[in-house]
């Protein structure tokens, strides 16, 4: 999927990156959304209905449960399947090569590396949880916790940003593409709020929904600035799941809304 194909009135990353990408269209986006919901939600229904049996075999709900991991990987699995269907093995290789793209302005790298943790710490300060202390004792216990943060949640981005976003930007301005993708991704997360054992089960859905849409706006601007880099999208998602950040719900979500508004205000390319 090529990040250099240009729609005459849209962003240079408005087409997915692979030779012959005209075979993927807005119809492909609809297929991606429907298949992603069908794949993940059907597994979640089974987990809810047969929760005792699932946990007896695979362990408690969470990142150590392989069924739960498959649910989280749903967008990435469906995205890769669609790329393979339309472009074959070579297309998948070109698609995954976008995981090596790392050219991005220093400002955006600062936002990614320092700005995002700052939002969590600022949210915790407002939330009154800043003094809760480092969540790992001993401190090196954070190292194994980084693996699921890097290898589970970020796989979603192969679908949301790898496939859906570039195709949406063929027809929509970046801001509108980000809003559509963000709303769909937020709705896709809904069952996690109904399942005990997930971190979302302890959160309020409203702030989370707003936060996911805002995060989509921020990441879309960053993704485009990096030339459609899947590496940037994966690292962004890993930062969102950072196990060392303090509990800042729901204020971190509200602050991400403010950051998204600032991005749209300051970065013209984020909205047109």
PDB file of C-alpha atoms in Angstrom:
ATOM      1  CA  UNK A   1       0.000   0.000   0.000  1.00  0.00           C
ATOM      2  CA  UNK A   2       1.641   3.290  -1.142  1.00  0.00           C
ATOM      3  CA  UNK A   3       1.823   6.320   1.064  1.00  0.00           C
ATOM      4  CA  UNK A   4       2.812   8.471  -1.905  1.00  0.00           C
ATOM      5  CA  UNK A   5      -0.299   8.078  -4.070  1.00  0.00           C
ATOM      6  CA  UNK A   6      -2.170  11.376  -4.163  1.00  0.00           C
ATOM      7  CA  UNK A   7      -5.860  12.095  -4.466  1.00  0.00           C
ATOM      8  CA  UNK A   8      -6.091  15.497  -6.223  1.00  0.00           C
ATOM      9  CA  UNK A   9      -7.722  17.143  -3.221  1.00  0.00           C
ATOM     10  CA  UNK A  10      -6.585  15.034  -0.306  1.00  0.00           C
ATOM     11  CA  UNK A  11      -3.534  14.271   1.781  1.00  0.00           C
ATOM     12  CA  UNK A  12      -0.545  12.438   0.243  1.00  0.00           C
ATOM     13  CA  UNK A  13      -1.203   9.472   2.539  1.00  0.00           C
ATOM     14  CA  UNK A  14      -4.772   9.181   1.317  1.00  0.00           C
ATOM     15  CA  UNK A  15      -4.177   5.844  -0.429  1.00  0.00           C
ATOM     16  CA  UNK A  16      -2.983   2.618   1.125  1.00  0.00           C
ATOM     17  CA  UNK A  17       0.508   1.565   0.323  1.00  0.00           C
ATOM     18  CA  UNK A  18       0.821  -1.215  -2.165  1.00  0.00           C
ATOM     19  CA  UNK A  19       1.210  -1.485  -5.885  1.00  0.00           C
ATOM     20  CA  UNK A  20      -2.213  -1.727  -7.462  1.00  0.00           C
ATOM     21  CA  UNK A  21      -3.869  -0.101  -4.467  1.00  0.00           C
ATOM     22  CA  UNK A  22      -6.783   1.025  -6.634  1.00  0.00           C
ATOM     23  CA  UNK A  23      -8.219  -2.438  -5.976  1.00  0.00           C
ATOM     24  CA  UNK A  24      -8.900  -1.327  -2.407  1.00  0.00           C
ATOM     25  CA  UNK A  25     -11.657   1.256  -2.017  1.00  0.00           C
ATOM     26  CA  UNK A  26     -14.243   2.625   0.396  1.00  0.00           C
ATOM     27  CA  UNK A  27     -16.034  -0.671  -0.079  1.00  0.00           C
ATOM     28  CA  UNK A  28     -12.934  -2.279   1.412  1.00  0.00           C
ATOM     29  CA  UNK A  29     -13.276   0.033   4.430  1.00  0.00           C
ATOM     30  CA  UNK A  30     -16.851  -1.119   4.962  1.00  0.00           C
ATOM     31  CA  UNK A  31     -15.719  -4.723   4.662  1.00  0.00           C
ATOM     32  CA  UNK A  32     -12.932  -4.055   7.149  1.00  0.00           C
ATOM     33  CA  UNK A  33     -15.264  -2.478   9.709  1.00  0.00           C
ATOM     34  CA  UNK A  34     -17.925  -5.201   9.408  1.00  0.00           C
ATOM     35  CA  UNK A  35     -15.421  -8.069   9.507  1.00  0.00           C
ATOM     36  CA  UNK A  36     -13.569  -6.548  12.462  1.00  0.00           C
ATOM     37  CA  UNK A  37     -16.758  -6.237  14.497  1.00  0.00           C
ATOM     38  CA  UNK A  38     -17.899  -9.729  13.502  1.00  0.00           C
ATOM     39  CA  UNK A  39     -14.543 -11.291  14.405  1.00  0.00           C
ATOM     40  CA  UNK A  40     -13.958  -9.548  17.734  1.00  0.00           C
ATOM     41  CA  UNK A  41     -17.517  -9.244  19.001  1.00  0.00           C
ATOM     42  CA  UNK A  42     -18.382 -12.874  18.255  1.00  0.00           C
ATOM     43  CA  UNK A  43     -15.404 -13.987  20.345  1.00  0.00           C
ATOM     44  CA  UNK A  44     -16.417 -11.606  23.118  1.00  0.00           C
ATOM     45  CA  UNK A  45     -19.968 -12.961  23.145  1.00  0.00           C
ATOM     46  CA  UNK A  46     -18.580 -16.485  23.518  1.00  0.00           C
ATOM     47  CA  UNK A  47     -16.321 -15.316  26.319  1.00  0.00           C
ATOM     48  CA  UNK A  48     -19.247 -13.765  28.176  1.00  0.00           C
ATOM     49  CA  UNK A  49     -21.568 -16.739  27.683  1.00  0.00           C
ATOM     50  CA  UNK A  50     -18.906 -19.320  28.565  1.00  0.00           C
ATOM     51  CA  UNK A  51     -16.778 -17.188  30.863  1.00  0.00           C
ATOM     52  CA  UNK A  52     -16.249 -19.938  33.471  1.00  0.00           C
ATOM     53  CA  UNK A  53     -15.131 -22.481  30.891  1.00  0.00           C
ATOM     54  CA  UNK A  54     -12.898 -19.998  29.043  1.00  0.00           C
ATOM     55  CA  UNK A  55     -11.161 -18.848  32.210  1.00  0.00           C
ATOM     56  CA  UNK A  56     -10.810 -22.418  33.460  1.00  0.00           C
ATOM     57  CA  UNK A  57      -8.873 -23.329  30.312  1.00  0.00           C
ATOM     58  CA  UNK A  58      -7.112 -20.088  29.350  1.00  0.00           C
ATOM     59  CA  UNK A  59      -6.914 -18.153  32.600  1.00  0.00           C
ATOM     60  CA  UNK A  60      -8.488 -14.863  33.714  1.00  0.00           C
ATOM     61  CA  UNK A  61      -9.580 -12.141  31.327  1.00  0.00           C
ATOM     62  CA  UNK A  62      -6.674  -9.996  30.230  1.00  0.00           C
ATOM     63  CA  UNK A  63      -3.460  -9.951  28.252  1.00  0.00           C
ATOM     64  CA  UNK A  64      -2.499 -13.475  29.325  1.00  0.00           C
ATOM     65  CA  UNK A  65      -5.706 -14.974  27.929  1.00  0.00           C
ATOM     66  CA  UNK A  66      -5.195 -16.063  24.268  1.00  0.00           C
ATOM     67  CA  UNK A  67      -8.884 -15.616  23.376  1.00  0.00           C
ATOM     68  CA  UNK A  68      -8.798 -12.071  24.716  1.00  0.00           C
ATOM     69  CA  UNK A  69      -5.595 -11.446  22.734  1.00  0.00           C
ATOM     70  CA  UNK A  70      -7.341 -12.606  19.552  1.00  0.00           C
ATOM     71  CA  UNK A  71     -10.164 -10.154  20.281  1.00  0.00           C
ATOM     72  CA  UNK A  72      -7.686  -7.297  20.608  1.00  0.00           C
ATOM     73  CA  UNK A  73      -5.826  -8.381  17.492  1.00  0.00           C
ATOM     74  CA  UNK A  74      -9.076  -8.430  15.498  1.00  0.00           C
ATOM     75  CA  UNK A  75      -8.525  -5.185  13.534  1.00  0.00           C
ATOM     76  CA  UNK A  76      -4.947  -6.180  12.704  1.00  0.00           C
ATOM     77  CA  UNK A  77      -5.890  -9.713  11.647  1.00  0.00           C
ATOM     78  CA  UNK A  78      -8.711  -8.474   9.417  1.00  0.00           C
ATOM     79  CA  UNK A  79      -6.529  -5.702   7.983  1.00  0.00           C
ATOM     80  CA  UNK A  80      -3.735  -8.108   7.065  1.00  0.00           C
ATOM     81  CA  UNK A  81      -6.249 -10.554   5.582  1.00  0.00           C
ATOM     82  CA  UNK A  82      -7.654  -7.836   3.317  1.00  0.00           C
ATOM     83  CA  UNK A  83      -4.198  -6.760   2.170  1.00  0.00           C
ATOM     84  CA  UNK A  84      -3.331 -10.389   1.412  1.00  0.00           C
ATOM     85  CA  UNK A  85      -6.632 -10.872  -0.439  1.00  0.00           C
ATOM     86  CA  UNK A  86      -6.137  -7.828  -2.647  1.00  0.00           C
ATOM     87  CA  UNK A  87      -2.348  -7.837  -3.078  1.00  0.00           C
ATOM     88  CA  UNK A  88      -0.984 -11.236  -2.147  1.00  0.00           C
ATOM     89  CA  UNK A  89       2.154 -12.064  -0.205  1.00  0.00           C
ATOM     90  CA  UNK A  90       4.202  -9.326  -1.849  1.00  0.00           C
ATOM     91  CA  UNK A  91       1.557  -6.787  -0.923  1.00  0.00           C
ATOM     92  CA  UNK A  92       1.681  -7.912   2.700  1.00  0.00           C
ATOM     93  CA  UNK A  93       5.472  -7.519   2.679  1.00  0.00           C
ATOM     94  CA  UNK A  94       5.206  -3.995   1.281  1.00  0.00           C
ATOM     95  CA  UNK A  95       2.497  -3.220   3.817  1.00  0.00           C
ATOM     96  CA  UNK A  96       4.574  -4.453   6.764  1.00  0.00           C
ATOM     97  CA  UNK A  97       7.587  -2.543   5.432  1.00  0.00           C
ATOM     98  CA  UNK A  98       5.782   0.561   6.676  1.00  0.00           C
ATOM     99  CA  UNK A  99       6.787  -0.610  10.158  1.00  0.00           C
ATOM    100  CA  UNK A 100      10.292   0.605   9.280  1.00  0.00           C
ATOM    101  CA  UNK A 101       9.264   4.146   8.320  1.00  0.00           C
ATOM    102  CA  UNK A 102      10.592   6.473  11.013  1.00  0.00           C
ATOM    103  CA  UNK A 103      11.035   9.864   9.359  1.00  0.00           C
ATOM    104  CA  UNK A 104       9.045  12.426  11.275  1.00  0.00           C
ATOM    105  CA  UNK A 105       9.718  15.949  12.481  1.00  0.00           C
ATOM    106  CA  UNK A 106      11.433  16.462  15.814  1.00  0.00           C
ATOM    107  CA  UNK A 107       8.332  18.230  17.129  1.00  0.00           C
ATOM    108  CA  UNK A 108       6.126  15.214  16.493  1.00  0.00           C
ATOM    109  CA  UNK A 109       8.677  12.860  18.041  1.00  0.00           C
ATOM    110  CA  UNK A 110       8.666  15.029  21.153  1.00  0.00           C
ATOM    111  CA  UNK A 111       4.879  14.835  21.250  1.00  0.00           C
ATOM    112  CA  UNK A 112       5.046  11.052  20.945  1.00  0.00           C
ATOM    113  CA  UNK A 113       7.859  10.418  23.423  1.00  0.00           C
ATOM    114  CA  UNK A 114       7.301  13.147  26.009  1.00  0.00           C
ATOM    115  CA  UNK A 115       3.957  14.799  25.294  1.00  0.00           C
ATOM    116  CA  UNK A 116       1.817  11.710  25.727  1.00  0.00           C
ATOM    117  CA  UNK A 117       3.250  10.720  29.144  1.00  0.00           C
ATOM    118  CA  UNK A 118       2.835  14.356  30.159  1.00  0.00           C
ATOM    119  CA  UNK A 119      -0.889  14.080  29.464  1.00  0.00           C
ATOM    120  CA  UNK A 120      -1.180  11.057  31.748  1.00  0.00           C
ATOM    121  CA  UNK A 121       0.761  12.728  34.550  1.00  0.00           C
ATOM    122  CA  UNK A 122      -1.247  15.947  34.183  1.00  0.00           C
ATOM    123  CA  UNK A 123      -4.472  13.935  34.251  1.00  0.00           C
ATOM    124  CA  UNK A 124      -3.310  12.093  37.370  1.00  0.00           C
ATOM    125  CA  UNK A 125      -2.515  15.418  39.028  1.00  0.00           C
ATOM    126  CA  UNK A 126      -6.080  16.591  38.422  1.00  0.00           C
ATOM    127  CA  UNK A 127      -7.432  13.189  39.407  1.00  0.00           C
ATOM    128  CA  UNK A 128      -5.531  13.187  42.684  1.00  0.00           C
ATOM    129  CA  UNK A 129      -3.660   9.965  41.882  1.00  0.00           C
ATOM    130  CA  UNK A 130      -0.263  11.471  41.117  1.00  0.00           C
ATOM    131  CA  UNK A 131       1.031  10.519  44.566  1.00  0.00           C
ATOM    132  CA  UNK A 132       0.031   6.874  44.262  1.00  0.00           C
ATOM    133  CA  UNK A 133       3.630   6.028  43.504  1.00  0.00           C
ATOM    134  CA  UNK A 134       5.263   3.898  40.823  1.00  0.00           C
ATOM    135  CA  UNK A 135       2.946   0.931  40.127  1.00  0.00           C
ATOM    136  CA  UNK A 136       5.767  -1.644  40.103  1.00  0.00           C
ATOM    137  CA  UNK A 137       7.803  -2.841  43.071  1.00  0.00           C
ATOM    138  CA  UNK A 138      10.576  -3.624  42.433  1.00  0.00           C
ATOM    139  CA  UNK A 139      10.812  -1.058  39.655  1.00  0.00           C
ATOM    140  CA  UNK A 140      12.298  -3.471  37.118  1.00  0.00           C
ATOM    141  CA  UNK A 141       8.973  -5.319  37.228  1.00  0.00           C
ATOM    142  CA  UNK A 142       7.846  -2.858  34.572  1.00  0.00           C
ATOM    143  CA  UNK A 143      10.058  -4.565  31.970  1.00  0.00           C
ATOM    144  CA  UNK A 144       7.952  -7.712  31.410  1.00  0.00           C
ATOM    145  CA  UNK A 145       4.827  -5.521  31.536  1.00  0.00           C
ATOM    146  CA  UNK A 146       6.136  -3.615  28.518  1.00  0.00           C
ATOM    147  CA  UNK A 147       5.846  -6.692  26.292  1.00  0.00           C
ATOM    148  CA  UNK A 148       2.025  -6.835  26.140  1.00  0.00           C
ATOM    149  CA  UNK A 149       1.958  -3.037  25.794  1.00  0.00           C
ATOM    150  CA  UNK A 150       4.106  -3.382  22.666  1.00  0.00           C
ATOM    151  CA  UNK A 151       2.890  -6.680  21.219  1.00  0.00           C
ATOM    152  CA  UNK A 152      -0.863  -6.856  21.873  1.00  0.00           C
ATOM    153  CA  UNK A 153      -2.778  -3.553  21.721  1.00  0.00           C
ATOM    154  CA  UNK A 154      -0.602  -1.957  19.006  1.00  0.00           C
ATOM    155  CA  UNK A 155      -1.475  -4.769  16.577  1.00  0.00           C
ATOM    156  CA  UNK A 156      -4.840  -3.019  16.218  1.00  0.00           C
ATOM    157  CA  UNK A 157      -3.073  -0.286  14.256  1.00  0.00           C
ATOM    158  CA  UNK A 158      -2.378  -2.607  11.325  1.00  0.00           C
ATOM    159  CA  UNK A 159      -6.107  -2.310  10.683  1.00  0.00           C
ATOM    160  CA  UNK A 160      -7.249   1.086  12.007  1.00  0.00           C
ATOM    161  CA  UNK A 161      -4.356   3.147  10.669  1.00  0.00           C
ATOM    162  CA  UNK A 162      -2.791   0.665   8.234  1.00  0.00           C
ATOM    163  CA  UNK A 163      -5.883  -0.043   6.142  1.00  0.00           C
ATOM    164  CA  UNK A 164      -8.925   2.012   7.146  1.00  0.00           C
ATOM    165  CA  UNK A 165      -7.376   5.456   7.586  1.00  0.00           C
ATOM    166  CA  UNK A 166      -5.543   5.704   4.230  1.00  0.00           C
ATOM    167  CA  UNK A 167      -8.633   4.511   2.371  1.00  0.00           C
ATOM    168  CA  UNK A 168     -10.904   6.942   4.234  1.00  0.00           C
ATOM    169  CA  UNK A 169      -8.537   9.758   3.321  1.00  0.00           C
ATOM    170  CA  UNK A 170      -9.081   9.043  -0.356  1.00  0.00           C
ATOM    171  CA  UNK A 171     -12.499  10.662  -0.025  1.00  0.00           C
ATOM    172  CA  UNK A 172     -12.376  12.579   3.250  1.00  0.00           C
ATOM    173  CA  UNK A 173     -10.169  15.304   4.659  1.00  0.00           C
ATOM    174  CA  UNK A 174      -7.833  14.022   7.414  1.00  0.00           C
ATOM    175  CA  UNK A 175      -9.980  15.487  10.190  1.00  0.00           C
ATOM    176  CA  UNK A 176     -13.163  13.801   8.962  1.00  0.00           C
ATOM    177  CA  UNK A 177     -11.343  10.534   8.288  1.00  0.00           C
ATOM    178  CA  UNK A 178      -9.959  10.665  11.835  1.00  0.00           C
ATOM    179  CA  UNK A 179     -13.395  11.323  13.313  1.00  0.00           C
ATOM    180  CA  UNK A 180     -15.022   8.464  11.395  1.00  0.00           C
ATOM    181  CA  UNK A 181     -12.242   6.046  12.307  1.00  0.00           C
ATOM    182  CA  UNK A 182     -12.218   7.221  15.912  1.00  0.00           C
ATOM    183  CA  UNK A 183     -15.970   6.776  16.395  1.00  0.00           C
ATOM    184  CA  UNK A 184     -15.874   3.278  14.892  1.00  0.00           C
ATOM    185  CA  UNK A 185     -12.886   2.269  17.047  1.00  0.00           C
ATOM    186  CA  UNK A 186     -14.561   3.657  20.171  1.00  0.00           C
ATOM    187  CA  UNK A 187     -17.758   1.676  19.492  1.00  0.00           C
ATOM    188  CA  UNK A 188     -15.680  -1.450  18.774  1.00  0.00           C
ATOM    189  CA  UNK A 189     -14.294  -1.221  22.335  1.00  0.00           C
ATOM    190  CA  UNK A 190     -17.791  -1.212  23.897  1.00  0.00           C
ATOM    191  CA  UNK A 191     -17.932  -4.887  24.968  1.00  0.00           C
ATOM    192  CA  UNK A 192     -14.777  -4.425  27.058  1.00  0.00           C
ATOM    193  CA  UNK A 193     -16.847  -2.216  29.382  1.00  0.00           C
ATOM    194  CA  UNK A 194     -19.289  -5.069  29.951  1.00  0.00           C
ATOM    195  CA  UNK A 195     -16.705  -7.741  30.771  1.00  0.00           C
ATOM    196  CA  UNK A 196     -15.277  -8.135  34.240  1.00  0.00           C
ATOM    197  CA  UNK A 197     -11.502  -8.320  34.407  1.00  0.00           C
ATOM    198  CA  UNK A 198     -10.811  -5.735  31.712  1.00  0.00           C
ATOM    199  CA  UNK A 199      -9.399  -2.346  32.631  1.00  0.00           C
ATOM    200  CA  UNK A 200     -12.287  -0.680  30.795  1.00  0.00           C
ATOM    201  CA  UNK A 201     -14.792  -2.303  33.175  1.00  0.00           C
ATOM    202  CA  UNK A 202     -13.671   0.190  35.831  1.00  0.00           C
ATOM    203  CA  UNK A 203     -13.905   3.231  33.541  1.00  0.00           C
ATOM    204  CA  UNK A 204     -16.733   5.539  32.464  1.00  0.00           C
ATOM    205  CA  UNK A 205     -17.624   4.998  28.807  1.00  0.00           C
ATOM    206  CA  UNK A 206     -18.385   8.643  27.928  1.00  0.00           C
ATOM    207  CA  UNK A 207     -14.898  10.083  28.601  1.00  0.00           C
ATOM    208  CA  UNK A 208     -13.318   7.014  27.003  1.00  0.00           C
ATOM    209  CA  UNK A 209     -15.402   7.467  23.838  1.00  0.00           C
ATOM    210  CA  UNK A 210     -14.403  11.131  23.553  1.00  0.00           C
ATOM    211  CA  UNK A 211     -10.793  10.255  24.278  1.00  0.00           C
ATOM    212  CA  UNK A 212     -10.577   7.570  21.597  1.00  0.00           C
ATOM    213  CA  UNK A 213     -11.989   9.964  18.982  1.00  0.00           C
ATOM    214  CA  UNK A 214      -9.567  12.693  20.096  1.00  0.00           C
ATOM    215  CA  UNK A 215      -6.651  10.258  20.030  1.00  0.00           C
ATOM    216  CA  UNK A 216      -7.632   9.309  16.474  1.00  0.00           C
ATOM    217  CA  UNK A 217      -7.372  12.977  15.467  1.00  0.00           C
ATOM    218  CA  UNK A 218      -3.923  13.320  17.051  1.00  0.00           C
ATOM    219  CA  UNK A 219      -2.616  10.061  15.616  1.00  0.00           C
ATOM    220  CA  UNK A 220      -3.962  10.823  12.142  1.00  0.00           C
ATOM    221  CA  UNK A 221      -1.993  14.081  12.047  1.00  0.00           C
ATOM    222  CA  UNK A 222       1.123  12.289  13.330  1.00  0.00           C
ATOM    223  CA  UNK A 223       0.649   9.338  10.948  1.00  0.00           C
ATOM    224  CA  UNK A 224       0.357  11.659   7.963  1.00  0.00           C
ATOM    225  CA  UNK A 225       3.355  13.718   9.083  1.00  0.00           C
ATOM    226  CA  UNK A 226       5.367  10.483   9.167  1.00  0.00           C
ATOM    227  CA  UNK A 227       4.371   9.500   5.634  1.00  0.00           C
ATOM    228  CA  UNK A 228       1.980   6.755   6.693  1.00  0.00           C
ATOM    229  CA  UNK A 229       4.372   5.093   9.129  1.00  0.00           C
ATOM    230  CA  UNK A 230       2.953   2.039  10.872  1.00  0.00           C
ATOM    231  CA  UNK A 231       5.891   2.233  13.275  1.00  0.00           C
ATOM    232  CA  UNK A 232       4.663   5.596  14.546  1.00  0.00           C
ATOM    233  CA  UNK A 233       1.097   4.284  14.885  1.00  0.00           C
ATOM    234  CA  UNK A 234       2.312   1.224  16.829  1.00  0.00           C
ATOM    235  CA  UNK A 235       4.497   3.315  19.151  1.00  0.00           C
ATOM    236  CA  UNK A 236       1.636   5.748  19.723  1.00  0.00           C
ATOM    237  CA  UNK A 237      -0.664   2.906  20.747  1.00  0.00           C
ATOM    238  CA  UNK A 238       2.051   1.436  22.969  1.00  0.00           C
ATOM    239  CA  UNK A 239       2.323   4.792  24.728  1.00  0.00           C
ATOM    240  CA  UNK A 240      -1.424   4.759  25.291  1.00  0.00           C
ATOM    241  CA  UNK A 241      -1.074   1.367  26.995  1.00  0.00           C
ATOM    242  CA  UNK A 242       2.081   2.290  28.902  1.00  0.00           C
ATOM    243  CA  UNK A 243       2.019   0.256  32.128  1.00  0.00           C
ATOM    244  CA  UNK A 244       4.134   2.773  34.039  1.00  0.00           C
ATOM    245  CA  UNK A 245       1.814   5.756  33.589  1.00  0.00           C
ATOM    246  CA  UNK A 246      -0.327   6.716  36.596  1.00  0.00           C
ATOM    247  CA  UNK A 247      -4.084   6.150  36.689  1.00  0.00           C
ATOM    248  CA  UNK A 248      -5.529   9.314  35.196  1.00  0.00           C
ATOM    249  CA  UNK A 249      -9.052   8.275  34.147  1.00  0.00           C
ATOM    250  CA  UNK A 250     -11.115  10.165  33.128  1.00  0.00           C
ATOM    251  CA  UNK A 251      -8.988  13.306  33.063  1.00  0.00           C
ATOM    252  CA  UNK A 252      -6.416  11.955  30.651  1.00  0.00           C
ATOM    253  CA  UNK A 253      -9.224  11.494  28.115  1.00  0.00           C
ATOM    254  CA  UNK A 254     -10.440  15.060  28.596  1.00  0.00           C
ATOM    255  CA  UNK A 255      -6.896  16.331  28.174  1.00  0.00           C
ATOM    256  CA  UNK A 256      -6.469  14.342  24.958  1.00  0.00           C
ATOM    257  CA  UNK A 257      -9.578  16.116  23.658  1.00  0.00           C
ATOM    258  CA  UNK A 258      -7.876  19.433  24.410  1.00  0.00           C
ATOM    259  CA  UNK A 259      -4.669  18.272  22.693  1.00  0.00           C
ATOM    260  CA  UNK A 260      -6.646  17.168  19.634  1.00  0.00           C
ATOM    261  CA  UNK A 261      -8.310  20.582  19.427  1.00  0.00           C
ATOM    262  CA  UNK A 262      -4.879  22.201  19.625  1.00  0.00           C
ATOM    263  CA  UNK A 263      -3.531  19.956  16.865  1.00  0.00           C
ATOM    264  CA  UNK A 264      -6.443  20.859  14.581  1.00  0.00           C
ATOM    265  CA  UNK A 265      -5.958  24.549  15.380  1.00  0.00           C
ATOM    266  CA  UNK A 266      -2.199  24.600  14.788  1.00  0.00           C
ATOM    267  CA  UNK A 267      -1.717  22.021  12.041  1.00  0.00           C
ATOM    268  CA  UNK A 268      -3.589  22.951   8.879  1.00  0.00           C
ATOM    269  CA  UNK A 269      -2.749  19.569   7.303  1.00  0.00           C
ATOM    270  CA  UNK A 270      -4.638  17.865  10.128  1.00  0.00           C
ATOM    271  CA  UNK A 271      -7.934  19.222   8.850  1.00  0.00           C
ATOM    272  CA  UNK A 272      -7.660  19.578   5.074  1.00  0.00           C
TER     273      UNK A 272
END
